[in-house]
Short mmCIF file of C-alpha atoms and ligand atoms in Angstrom, two decimals:
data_model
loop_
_atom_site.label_atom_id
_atom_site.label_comp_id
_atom_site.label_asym_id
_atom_site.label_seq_id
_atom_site.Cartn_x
_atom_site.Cartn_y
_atom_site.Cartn_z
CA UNK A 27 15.30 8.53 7.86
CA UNK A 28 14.86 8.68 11.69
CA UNK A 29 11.33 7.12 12.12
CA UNK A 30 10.85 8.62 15.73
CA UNK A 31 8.54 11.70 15.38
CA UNK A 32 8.76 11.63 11.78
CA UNK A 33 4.94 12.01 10.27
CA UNK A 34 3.91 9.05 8.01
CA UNK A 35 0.81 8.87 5.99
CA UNK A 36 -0.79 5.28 5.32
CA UNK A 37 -3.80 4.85 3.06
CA UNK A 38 -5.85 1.58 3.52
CA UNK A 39 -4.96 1.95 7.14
CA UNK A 40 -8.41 0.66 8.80
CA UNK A 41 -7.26 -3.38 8.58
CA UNK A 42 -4.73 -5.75 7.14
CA UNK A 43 -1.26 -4.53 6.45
CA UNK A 44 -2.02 -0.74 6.34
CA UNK A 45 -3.14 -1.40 10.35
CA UNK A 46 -0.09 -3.44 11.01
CA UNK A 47 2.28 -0.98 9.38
CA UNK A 48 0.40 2.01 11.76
CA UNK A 49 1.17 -0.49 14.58
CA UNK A 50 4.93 -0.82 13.88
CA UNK A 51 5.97 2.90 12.89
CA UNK A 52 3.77 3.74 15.84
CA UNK A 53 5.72 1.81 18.29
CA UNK A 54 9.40 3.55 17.62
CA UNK A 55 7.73 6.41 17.62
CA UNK A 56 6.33 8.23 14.21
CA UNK A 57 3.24 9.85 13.99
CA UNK A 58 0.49 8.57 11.93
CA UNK A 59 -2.05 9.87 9.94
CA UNK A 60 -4.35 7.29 8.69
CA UNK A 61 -6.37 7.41 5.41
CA UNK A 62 -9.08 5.09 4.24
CA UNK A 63 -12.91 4.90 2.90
CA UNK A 64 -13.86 2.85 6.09
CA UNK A 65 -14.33 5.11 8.93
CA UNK A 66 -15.20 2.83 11.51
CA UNK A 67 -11.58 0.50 11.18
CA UNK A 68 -9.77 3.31 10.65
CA UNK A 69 -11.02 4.53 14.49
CA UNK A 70 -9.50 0.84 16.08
CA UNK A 71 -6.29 1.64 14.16
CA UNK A 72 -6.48 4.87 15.85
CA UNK A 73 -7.10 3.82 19.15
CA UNK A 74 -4.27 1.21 18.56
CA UNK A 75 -1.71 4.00 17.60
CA UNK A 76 -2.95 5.78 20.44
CA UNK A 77 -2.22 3.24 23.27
CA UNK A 78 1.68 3.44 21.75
CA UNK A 79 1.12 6.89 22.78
CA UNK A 80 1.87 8.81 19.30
CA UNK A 81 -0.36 11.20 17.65
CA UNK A 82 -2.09 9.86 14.89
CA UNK A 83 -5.14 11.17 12.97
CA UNK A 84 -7.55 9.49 10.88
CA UNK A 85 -8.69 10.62 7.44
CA UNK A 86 -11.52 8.81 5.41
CA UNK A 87 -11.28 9.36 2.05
CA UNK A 88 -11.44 7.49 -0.94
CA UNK A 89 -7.68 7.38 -2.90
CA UNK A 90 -9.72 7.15 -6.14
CA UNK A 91 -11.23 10.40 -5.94
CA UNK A 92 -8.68 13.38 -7.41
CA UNK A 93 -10.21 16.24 -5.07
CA UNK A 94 -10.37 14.55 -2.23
CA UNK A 95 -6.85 13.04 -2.20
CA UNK A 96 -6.03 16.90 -2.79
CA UNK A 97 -7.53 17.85 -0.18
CA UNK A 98 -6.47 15.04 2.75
CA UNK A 99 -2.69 15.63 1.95
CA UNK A 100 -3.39 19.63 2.47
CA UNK A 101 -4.75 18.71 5.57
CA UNK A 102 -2.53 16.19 6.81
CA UNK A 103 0.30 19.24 6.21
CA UNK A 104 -1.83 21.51 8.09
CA UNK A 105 -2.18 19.12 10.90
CA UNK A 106 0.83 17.98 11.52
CA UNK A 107 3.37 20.53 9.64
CA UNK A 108 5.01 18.07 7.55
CA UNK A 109 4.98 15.10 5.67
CA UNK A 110 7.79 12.44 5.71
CA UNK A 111 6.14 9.51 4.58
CA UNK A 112 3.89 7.83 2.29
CA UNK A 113 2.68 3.97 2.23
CA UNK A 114 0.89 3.29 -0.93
CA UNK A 115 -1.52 0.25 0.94
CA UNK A 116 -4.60 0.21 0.05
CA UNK A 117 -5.46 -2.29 -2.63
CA UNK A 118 -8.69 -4.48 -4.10
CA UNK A 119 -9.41 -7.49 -5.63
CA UNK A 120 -12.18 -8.34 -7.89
CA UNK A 121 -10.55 -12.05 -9.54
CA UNK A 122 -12.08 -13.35 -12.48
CA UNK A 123 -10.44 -15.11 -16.05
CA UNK A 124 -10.13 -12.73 -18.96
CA UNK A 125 -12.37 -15.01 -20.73
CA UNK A 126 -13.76 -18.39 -19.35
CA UNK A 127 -15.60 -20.78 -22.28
CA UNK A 128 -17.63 -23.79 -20.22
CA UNK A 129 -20.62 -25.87 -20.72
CA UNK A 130 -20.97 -23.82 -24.17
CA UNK A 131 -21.57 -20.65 -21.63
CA UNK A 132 -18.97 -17.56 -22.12
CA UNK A 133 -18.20 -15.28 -19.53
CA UNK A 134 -15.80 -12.62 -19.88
CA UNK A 135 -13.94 -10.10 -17.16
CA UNK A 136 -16.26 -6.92 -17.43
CA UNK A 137 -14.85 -3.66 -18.03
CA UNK A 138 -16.03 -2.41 -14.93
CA UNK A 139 -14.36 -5.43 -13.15
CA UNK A 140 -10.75 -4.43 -14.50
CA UNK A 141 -11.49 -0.36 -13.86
CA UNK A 142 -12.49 -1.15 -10.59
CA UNK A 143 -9.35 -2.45 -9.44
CA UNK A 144 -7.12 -0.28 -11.66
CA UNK A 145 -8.47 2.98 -9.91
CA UNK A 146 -7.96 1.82 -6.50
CA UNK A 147 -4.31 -0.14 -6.84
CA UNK A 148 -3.15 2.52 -9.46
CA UNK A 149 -4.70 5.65 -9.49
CA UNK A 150 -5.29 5.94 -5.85
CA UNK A 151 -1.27 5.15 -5.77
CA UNK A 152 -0.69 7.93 -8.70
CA UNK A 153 -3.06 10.51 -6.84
CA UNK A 154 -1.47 10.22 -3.50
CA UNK A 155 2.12 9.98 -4.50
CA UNK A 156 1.67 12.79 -6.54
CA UNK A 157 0.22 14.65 -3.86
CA UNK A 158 2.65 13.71 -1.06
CA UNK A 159 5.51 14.79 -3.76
CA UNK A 160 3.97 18.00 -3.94
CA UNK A 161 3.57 18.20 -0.12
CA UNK A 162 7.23 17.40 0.65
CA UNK A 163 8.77 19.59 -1.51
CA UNK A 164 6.77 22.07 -0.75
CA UNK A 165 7.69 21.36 3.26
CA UNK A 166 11.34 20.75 2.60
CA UNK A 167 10.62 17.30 3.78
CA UNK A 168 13.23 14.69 2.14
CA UNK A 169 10.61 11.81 2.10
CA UNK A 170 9.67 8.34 1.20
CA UNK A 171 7.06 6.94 -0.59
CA UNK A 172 6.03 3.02 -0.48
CA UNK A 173 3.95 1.17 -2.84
CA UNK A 174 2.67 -1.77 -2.08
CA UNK A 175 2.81 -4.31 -5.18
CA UNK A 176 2.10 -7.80 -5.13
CA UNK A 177 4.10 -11.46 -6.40
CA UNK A 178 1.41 -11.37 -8.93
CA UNK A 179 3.18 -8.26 -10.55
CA UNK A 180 4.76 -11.27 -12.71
CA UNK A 181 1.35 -12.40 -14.15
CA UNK A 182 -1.01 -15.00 -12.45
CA UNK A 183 -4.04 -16.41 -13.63
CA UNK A 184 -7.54 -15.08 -13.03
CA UNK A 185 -5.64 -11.52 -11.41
CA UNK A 186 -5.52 -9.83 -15.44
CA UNK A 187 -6.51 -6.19 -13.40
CA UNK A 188 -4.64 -7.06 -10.30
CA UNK A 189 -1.77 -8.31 -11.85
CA UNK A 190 -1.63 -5.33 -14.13
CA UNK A 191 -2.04 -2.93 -11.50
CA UNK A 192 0.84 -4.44 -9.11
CA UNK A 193 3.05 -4.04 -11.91
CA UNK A 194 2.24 -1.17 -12.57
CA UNK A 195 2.53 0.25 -9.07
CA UNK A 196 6.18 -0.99 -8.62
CA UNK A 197 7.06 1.11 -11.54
CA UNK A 198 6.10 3.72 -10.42
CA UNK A 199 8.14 3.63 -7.29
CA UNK A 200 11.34 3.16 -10.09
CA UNK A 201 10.02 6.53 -11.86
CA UNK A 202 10.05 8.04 -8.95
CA UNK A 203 12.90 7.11 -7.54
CA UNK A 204 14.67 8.76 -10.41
CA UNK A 205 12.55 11.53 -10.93
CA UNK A 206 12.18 13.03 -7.30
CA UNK A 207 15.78 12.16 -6.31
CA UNK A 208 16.78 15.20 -6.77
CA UNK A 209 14.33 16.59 -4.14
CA UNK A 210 15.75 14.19 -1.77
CA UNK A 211 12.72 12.39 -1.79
CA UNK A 212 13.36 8.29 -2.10
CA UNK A 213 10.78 5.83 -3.97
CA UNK A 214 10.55 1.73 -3.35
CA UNK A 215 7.95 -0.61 -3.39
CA UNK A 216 7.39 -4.17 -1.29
CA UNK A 217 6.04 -7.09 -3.36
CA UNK A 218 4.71 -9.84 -0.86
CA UNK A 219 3.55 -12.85 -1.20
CA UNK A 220 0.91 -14.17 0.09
CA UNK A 221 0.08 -12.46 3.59
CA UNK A 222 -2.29 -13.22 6.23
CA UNK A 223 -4.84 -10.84 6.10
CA UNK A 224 -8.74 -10.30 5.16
CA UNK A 225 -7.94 -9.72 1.42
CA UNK A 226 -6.35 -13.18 2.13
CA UNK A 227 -9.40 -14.59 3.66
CA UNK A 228 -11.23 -13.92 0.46
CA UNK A 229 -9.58 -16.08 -1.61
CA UNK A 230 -10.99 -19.58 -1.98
CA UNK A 231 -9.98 -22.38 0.38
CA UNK A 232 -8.73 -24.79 -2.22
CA UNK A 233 -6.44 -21.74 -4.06
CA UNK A 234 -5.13 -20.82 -0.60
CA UNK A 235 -4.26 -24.32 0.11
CA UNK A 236 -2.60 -24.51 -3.48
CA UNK A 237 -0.79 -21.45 -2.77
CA UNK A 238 0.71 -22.46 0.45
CA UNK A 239 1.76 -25.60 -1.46
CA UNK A 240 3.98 -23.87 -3.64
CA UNK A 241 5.79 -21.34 -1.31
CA UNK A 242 9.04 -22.69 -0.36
CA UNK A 243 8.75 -21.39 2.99
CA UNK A 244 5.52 -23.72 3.59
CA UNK A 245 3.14 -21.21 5.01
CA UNK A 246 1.62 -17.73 4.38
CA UNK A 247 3.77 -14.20 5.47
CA UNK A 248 2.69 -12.32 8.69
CA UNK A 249 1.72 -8.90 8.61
CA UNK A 250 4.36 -8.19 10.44
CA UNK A 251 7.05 -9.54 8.28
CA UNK A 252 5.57 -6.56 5.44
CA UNK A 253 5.33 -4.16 8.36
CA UNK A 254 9.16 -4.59 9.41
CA UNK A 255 10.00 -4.28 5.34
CA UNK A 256 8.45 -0.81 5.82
CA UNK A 257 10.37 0.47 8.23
CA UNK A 258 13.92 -1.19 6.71
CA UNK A 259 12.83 0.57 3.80
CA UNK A 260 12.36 4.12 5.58
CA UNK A 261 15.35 3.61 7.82
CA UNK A 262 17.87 2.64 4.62
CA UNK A 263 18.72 6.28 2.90
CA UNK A 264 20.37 4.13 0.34
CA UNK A 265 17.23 2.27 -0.76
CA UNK A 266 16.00 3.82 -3.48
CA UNK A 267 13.54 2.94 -6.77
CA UNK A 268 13.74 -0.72 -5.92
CA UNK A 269 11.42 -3.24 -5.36
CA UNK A 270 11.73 -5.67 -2.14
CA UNK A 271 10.32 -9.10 -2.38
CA UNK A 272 9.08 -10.09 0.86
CA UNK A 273 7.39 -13.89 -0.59
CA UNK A 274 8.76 -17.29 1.17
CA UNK A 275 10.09 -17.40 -2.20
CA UNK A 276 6.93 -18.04 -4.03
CA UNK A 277 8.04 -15.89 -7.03
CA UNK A 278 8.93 -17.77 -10.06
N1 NAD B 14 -2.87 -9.83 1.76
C1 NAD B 14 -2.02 -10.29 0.85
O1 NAD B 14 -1.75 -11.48 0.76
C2 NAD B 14 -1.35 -9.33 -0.09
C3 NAD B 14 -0.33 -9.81 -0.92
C4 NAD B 14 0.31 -8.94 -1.78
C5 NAD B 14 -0.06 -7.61 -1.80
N2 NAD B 14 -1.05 -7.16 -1.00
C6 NAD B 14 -1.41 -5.76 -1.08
O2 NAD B 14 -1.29 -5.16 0.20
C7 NAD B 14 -2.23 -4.11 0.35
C8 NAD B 14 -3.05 -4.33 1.60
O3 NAD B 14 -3.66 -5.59 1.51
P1 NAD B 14 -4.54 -6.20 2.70
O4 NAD B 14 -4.46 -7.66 2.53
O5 NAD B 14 -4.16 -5.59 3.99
O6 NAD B 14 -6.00 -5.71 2.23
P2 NAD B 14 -7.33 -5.44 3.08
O7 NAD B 14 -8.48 -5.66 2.15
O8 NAD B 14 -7.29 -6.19 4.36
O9 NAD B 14 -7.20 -3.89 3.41
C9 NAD B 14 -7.26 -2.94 2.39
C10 NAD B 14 -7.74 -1.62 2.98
O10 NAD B 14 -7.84 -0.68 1.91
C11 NAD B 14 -9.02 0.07 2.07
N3 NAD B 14 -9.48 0.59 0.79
C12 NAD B 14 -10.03 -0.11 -0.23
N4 NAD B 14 -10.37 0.72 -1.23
C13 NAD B 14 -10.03 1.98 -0.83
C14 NAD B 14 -10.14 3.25 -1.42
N5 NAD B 14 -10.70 3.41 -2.62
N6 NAD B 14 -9.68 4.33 -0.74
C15 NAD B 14 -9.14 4.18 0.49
N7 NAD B 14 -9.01 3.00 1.11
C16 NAD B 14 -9.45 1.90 0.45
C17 NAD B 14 -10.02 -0.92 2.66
O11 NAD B 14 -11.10 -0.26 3.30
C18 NAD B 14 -9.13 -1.71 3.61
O12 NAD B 14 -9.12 -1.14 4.91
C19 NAD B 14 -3.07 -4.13 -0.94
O13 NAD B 14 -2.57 -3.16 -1.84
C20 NAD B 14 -2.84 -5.51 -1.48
O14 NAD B 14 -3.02 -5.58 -2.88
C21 NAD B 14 -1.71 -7.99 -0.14
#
């Protein structure tokens, strides 16, 4: 896929990855429109886009929410005409063990705790690459769709909804891949490590530092190493329902 002038969508765009990603497809060129709940970030992404000298809209809307992910990739369509891309970015974390037993006290992960994170990471990815599907086809556009996984797709402790969801997420881009081939539209997801970025900052100090212990390649990814993944990934027609690790070598 050409990337110049092509029209990518990125949800969780306001910060993090989802801003860096708007950065990089902005500067060769494609045009941008950028979903999120936080209105405010989403604006500096904007303006960021902006000084590259691409269009690039912003959209606040909340990927968990059926009608209104319905509605933001009709209007993205209107706006721009097409659709040629989708990032799957935004994500959440709410950490906490399954069940933790100490001091005679038991705490448990709520059920709200693991739904929280499963509506954002997995349905927000279902709703919107259902709906960008739809929109391509529909356009003639032969797109791509991104999901952003995670290493912790292979299990890690204190992530059970996380975890699950990442997994989840990266087959979804291997369904896909298969199912919407035949529309010319191409699936793959990006599993990264551990990235510097606000979700990042939220971890705790000491599981950070035990972290950067165990990556090979001694230190935490840029944002910029997921953001050039994203455009290999667009630019290779031949990458398809696969699942790029992008971790120092971290995994297991
Ligand atoms: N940072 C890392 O180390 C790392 C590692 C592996 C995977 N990831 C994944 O990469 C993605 C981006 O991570 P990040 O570190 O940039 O996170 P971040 O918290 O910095 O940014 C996430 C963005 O998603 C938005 N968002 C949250 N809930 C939303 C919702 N319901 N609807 C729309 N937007 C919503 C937030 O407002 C925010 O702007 C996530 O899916 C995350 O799981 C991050």
């Amino acid at each position: 896929m050409e990337l110049r002038e092509s029209v990518i969508a990125i949800t969780g765009a306001g910060q993090g990855l989802g801003q860096m990603m708007a950065i990089t497809l902005a500067h060769y060129g494609a045009e941008l429109a950028l979903m999120d709940v936080n209105e405010q970030a989403l604006k500096e992404t904007q303006d960021q886009c902006h000084m590259l000298g691409v269009k690039a809209l912003t959209y606040c809307v909340d990927v968990t929410s059926e009608g209104q992910v319905e509605q933001v990739f009709g209007d993205i369509v209107t706006d721009f005409g097409r659709l040629d891309g989708l990032i799957n970015n935004a994500g959440i974390l709410r950490d906490g063990l399954l069940v933790k037993v100490k001091d005679g006290q038991v705490s448990k992960m709520s059920l709200e705790q693991f739904n929280s994170v499963i509506n954002v990471n997995l349905t927000g990815t279902f709703l919107c690459g259902r709906e960008a599907a739809l929109r391509m086809i529909e356009t003639n556009c032969h797109g791509v769709i991104i999901n952003i996984s995670s290493v912790a797709r292979a299990g890690n402790i204190g992530q059970t909804n996380y975890a699950a969801s990442k997994a989840a997420v990266a087959t979804l881009a291997t369904t896909w891949g298969k199912e919407l081939a035949r529309y010319g539209i191409r699936a793959a997801a990006i599993a990264p490590g551990v990235i510097e970025t606000p979700m990042a900052a939220q971890m705790k100090p000491e599981a950070i530092a035990r972290l950067e212990a165990m990556i090979p390649a001694g230190r935490m990814g840029k944002t910029s190493e997921i953001a050039n993944t994203v455009k290999f990934i667009f630019e290779n027609d031949y990458i398809n329902g696969r699942v790029i690790e992008v971790d120092g070598g971290i995994r297991m």
